[in-house]
Short mmCIF file of C-alpha atoms in Angstrom, two decimals:
data_model
loop_
_atom_site.label_atom_id
_atom_site.label_comp_id
_atom_site.label_asym_id
_atom_site.label_seq_id
_atom_site.Cartn_x
_atom_site.Cartn_y
_atom_site.Cartn_z
CA MET A 1 15.26 271.02 82.22
CA ARG A 2 16.22 274.50 80.91
CA ILE A 3 17.68 274.72 77.37
CA ILE A 4 21.06 276.33 77.32
CA PRO A 5 21.67 278.77 74.37
CA PHE A 6 23.27 277.06 71.36
CA ARG A 7 26.15 279.42 71.38
CA GLU A 8 27.19 278.50 74.88
CA LEU A 9 26.96 274.76 74.12
CA LEU A 10 28.86 275.11 70.91
CA ALA A 11 31.59 276.96 72.68
CA GLU A 12 32.07 274.06 75.08
CA PHE A 13 32.04 271.55 72.03
CA LEU A 14 34.59 273.70 70.16
CA GLY A 15 36.92 274.35 73.11
CA ILE A 16 37.41 270.62 73.95
CA PHE A 17 37.66 269.91 70.23
CA ILE A 18 40.57 272.36 69.95
CA ILE A 19 42.29 270.83 73.10
CA VAL A 20 41.84 267.18 72.10
CA PHE A 21 42.64 267.81 68.41
CA PHE A 22 45.89 269.72 68.76
CA GLY A 23 46.99 267.99 71.99
CA THR A 24 46.31 264.37 70.84
CA GLY A 25 47.35 265.40 67.37
CA ALA A 26 50.87 266.35 68.76
CA VAL A 27 51.12 262.86 70.31
CA LEU A 28 50.23 261.25 66.95
CA VAL A 29 52.68 263.33 65.08
CA MET A 30 55.44 262.22 67.62
CA GLN A 31 54.29 258.55 67.32
CA ASN A 32 54.66 258.83 63.55
CA GLY A 33 58.33 259.57 63.87
CA SER A 34 58.40 263.39 63.96
CA ALA A 35 60.90 265.24 66.10
CA VAL A 36 58.16 266.33 68.47
CA THR A 37 59.30 265.84 72.07
CA HIS A 38 57.32 265.09 75.12
CA GLN A 39 57.97 268.75 76.22
CA GLY A 40 56.67 269.95 72.86
CA ILE A 41 53.51 267.90 73.38
CA SER A 42 53.13 269.45 76.91
CA LEU A 43 53.42 272.89 75.35
CA VAL A 44 50.93 272.16 72.68
CA PHE A 45 48.41 270.95 75.24
CA GLY A 46 48.99 273.90 77.44
CA LEU A 47 48.62 276.40 74.57
CA ALA A 48 45.49 274.64 73.24
CA VAL A 49 43.81 275.01 76.80
CA SER A 50 44.90 278.69 76.91
CA ILE A 51 43.52 279.33 73.30
CA ALA A 52 40.30 277.58 74.03
CA ILE A 53 39.66 279.56 77.20
CA ILE A 54 40.67 282.87 75.73
CA CYS A 55 38.43 282.23 72.81
CA PHE A 56 35.33 281.03 74.46
CA ALA A 57 35.25 282.31 78.04
CA GLY A 58 32.99 285.08 77.20
CA VAL A 59 30.50 282.59 75.59
CA SER A 60 30.43 279.74 78.04
CA GLU A 61 31.94 278.86 81.42
CA ALA A 62 34.98 277.45 79.44
CA HIS A 63 34.99 274.24 81.40
CA PHE A 64 35.88 271.98 78.46
CA ASN A 65 36.24 269.04 80.89
CA PRO A 66 33.53 267.09 82.73
CA ALA A 67 35.67 266.95 85.88
CA VAL A 68 35.75 270.92 85.79
CA THR A 69 31.94 271.02 85.36
CA LEU A 70 31.23 268.48 88.17
CA SER A 71 33.56 270.34 90.52
CA ALA A 72 31.79 273.59 89.78
CA VAL A 73 28.40 271.93 90.51
CA ILE A 74 29.67 270.33 93.77
CA ALA A 75 31.07 273.69 94.81
CA HIS A 76 27.65 275.28 93.98
CA ARG A 77 29.33 277.71 91.46
CA PHE A 78 27.43 276.17 88.41
CA PRO A 79 23.66 275.02 88.21
CA LYS A 80 23.35 271.29 88.16
CA GLU A 81 20.46 271.78 85.57
CA LYS A 82 23.17 272.87 82.98
CA ALA A 83 25.74 270.18 83.82
CA PHE A 84 24.36 267.40 81.75
CA GLN A 85 24.21 269.54 78.66
CA TYR A 86 27.77 270.81 79.12
CA ILE A 87 29.13 267.38 79.66
CA LEU A 88 27.24 266.06 76.63
CA MET A 89 28.84 268.79 74.52
CA GLN A 90 32.29 268.14 76.14
CA VAL A 91 32.16 264.48 75.48
CA GLY A 92 30.78 265.17 71.93
CA GLY A 93 33.59 267.57 71.13
CA ALA A 94 36.25 265.17 72.39
CA PHE A 95 34.82 262.22 70.22
CA ALA A 96 34.59 264.53 67.20
CA ALA A 97 38.22 265.63 67.49
CA SER A 98 39.34 261.85 68.10
CA PHE A 99 37.32 260.85 65.11
CA SER A 100 38.91 263.57 62.99
CA LEU A 101 42.30 262.35 64.14
CA LYS A 102 41.37 258.81 63.41
CA CYS A 103 40.69 259.81 59.93
CA LEU A 104 43.90 261.71 59.45
CA PHE A 105 46.09 259.02 61.19
CA GLU A 106 44.21 255.87 60.13
CA ASN A 107 47.14 253.59 60.78
CA SER A 108 47.54 254.64 64.44
CA PHE A 109 47.28 251.70 66.83
CA CYS A 110 46.37 253.53 70.05
CA LEU A 111 45.31 256.97 68.67
CA GLY A 112 47.61 258.85 71.04
CA ALA A 113 46.35 257.19 74.16
CA THR A 114 48.56 257.37 77.30
CA LEU A 115 48.71 253.96 78.87
CA PRO A 116 49.40 253.61 82.65
CA THR A 117 52.86 252.06 83.40
CA ALA A 118 52.87 252.54 87.15
CA GLY A 119 49.76 250.40 87.99
CA ILE A 120 46.17 251.42 88.02
CA GLU A 121 46.14 252.77 91.66
CA LYS A 122 49.21 254.99 91.15
CA SER A 123 48.02 256.21 87.90
CA PHE A 124 44.62 257.06 89.28
CA PHE A 125 46.03 258.96 92.08
CA LEU A 126 48.46 260.85 89.90
CA GLU A 127 45.64 261.89 87.55
CA PHE A 128 43.44 262.80 90.47
CA VAL A 129 46.23 265.16 91.91
CA MET A 130 46.99 266.71 88.58
CA THR A 131 43.26 267.26 87.79
CA PHE A 132 42.87 268.89 91.35
CA VAL A 133 45.74 271.22 90.73
CA LEU A 134 44.39 272.17 87.28
CA ILE A 135 40.85 272.82 88.67
CA PHE A 136 42.12 274.69 91.69
CA ALA A 137 44.61 276.88 89.73
CA ALA A 138 42.01 277.77 87.07
CA GLY A 139 39.45 278.47 89.80
CA ARG A 140 41.71 280.78 91.65
CA ALA A 141 42.74 282.62 88.42
CA GLY A 142 39.03 282.93 87.62
CA LYS A 143 38.31 284.67 90.86
CA LEU A 144 40.58 287.48 90.12
CA GLN A 145 38.00 289.97 88.78
CA GLN A 146 40.61 292.15 87.02
CA SER A 147 42.20 289.18 85.30
CA GLY A 148 39.43 288.22 82.92
CA ALA A 149 39.57 285.24 80.46
CA PHE A 150 43.12 285.99 79.18
CA ILE A 151 44.86 285.49 82.65
CA THR A 152 42.61 282.56 83.40
CA GLY A 153 43.49 280.92 80.07
CA LEU A 154 47.31 281.45 80.58
CA VAL A 155 47.12 280.06 84.09
CA ALA A 156 45.10 277.00 83.12
CA GLY A 157 47.29 276.44 80.10
CA ALA A 158 50.51 276.82 82.08
CA VAL A 159 49.23 274.28 84.65
CA GLN A 160 48.19 271.94 81.85
CA ALA A 161 51.72 272.21 80.18
CA ILE A 162 53.25 271.46 83.62
CA VAL A 163 51.20 268.48 84.59
CA THR A 164 51.33 267.00 81.07
CA GLY A 165 55.02 267.23 81.18
CA LYS A 166 55.23 265.01 84.21
#
């Protein structure tokens, strides 16, 4: 297995850390009685995705999500030899952000988890469709050569804010 440069792996770790820390953190702030609304949480998640992509797209592929990495591998746009290391960093970054939030909000019962209310099948289908739209939109934005990381980040963040708001 080829070892990926540390900077690239660190970018994946930090990107998902930003997304989980700020997005889930907004949920926890709302659950603790703050005036943060559902729309505010959607905006925080969307902005966190945009910021992570804008900051790290020049260092890594800026996937920040195992579903995005696996989709890129399946589409033959990302080498499968790198996928395991990317996913390991993404999971590690998400756990590190969650652990940090657990330390900050130690009395939280569910740590900002979203629990399905429409049944497992409907919830799975909804998550599948939303993830597909996110990956498709980010992939299309990334294909625009003149757009660069800034437009890709804005598009991915906008889609994240929209699908989180549902």
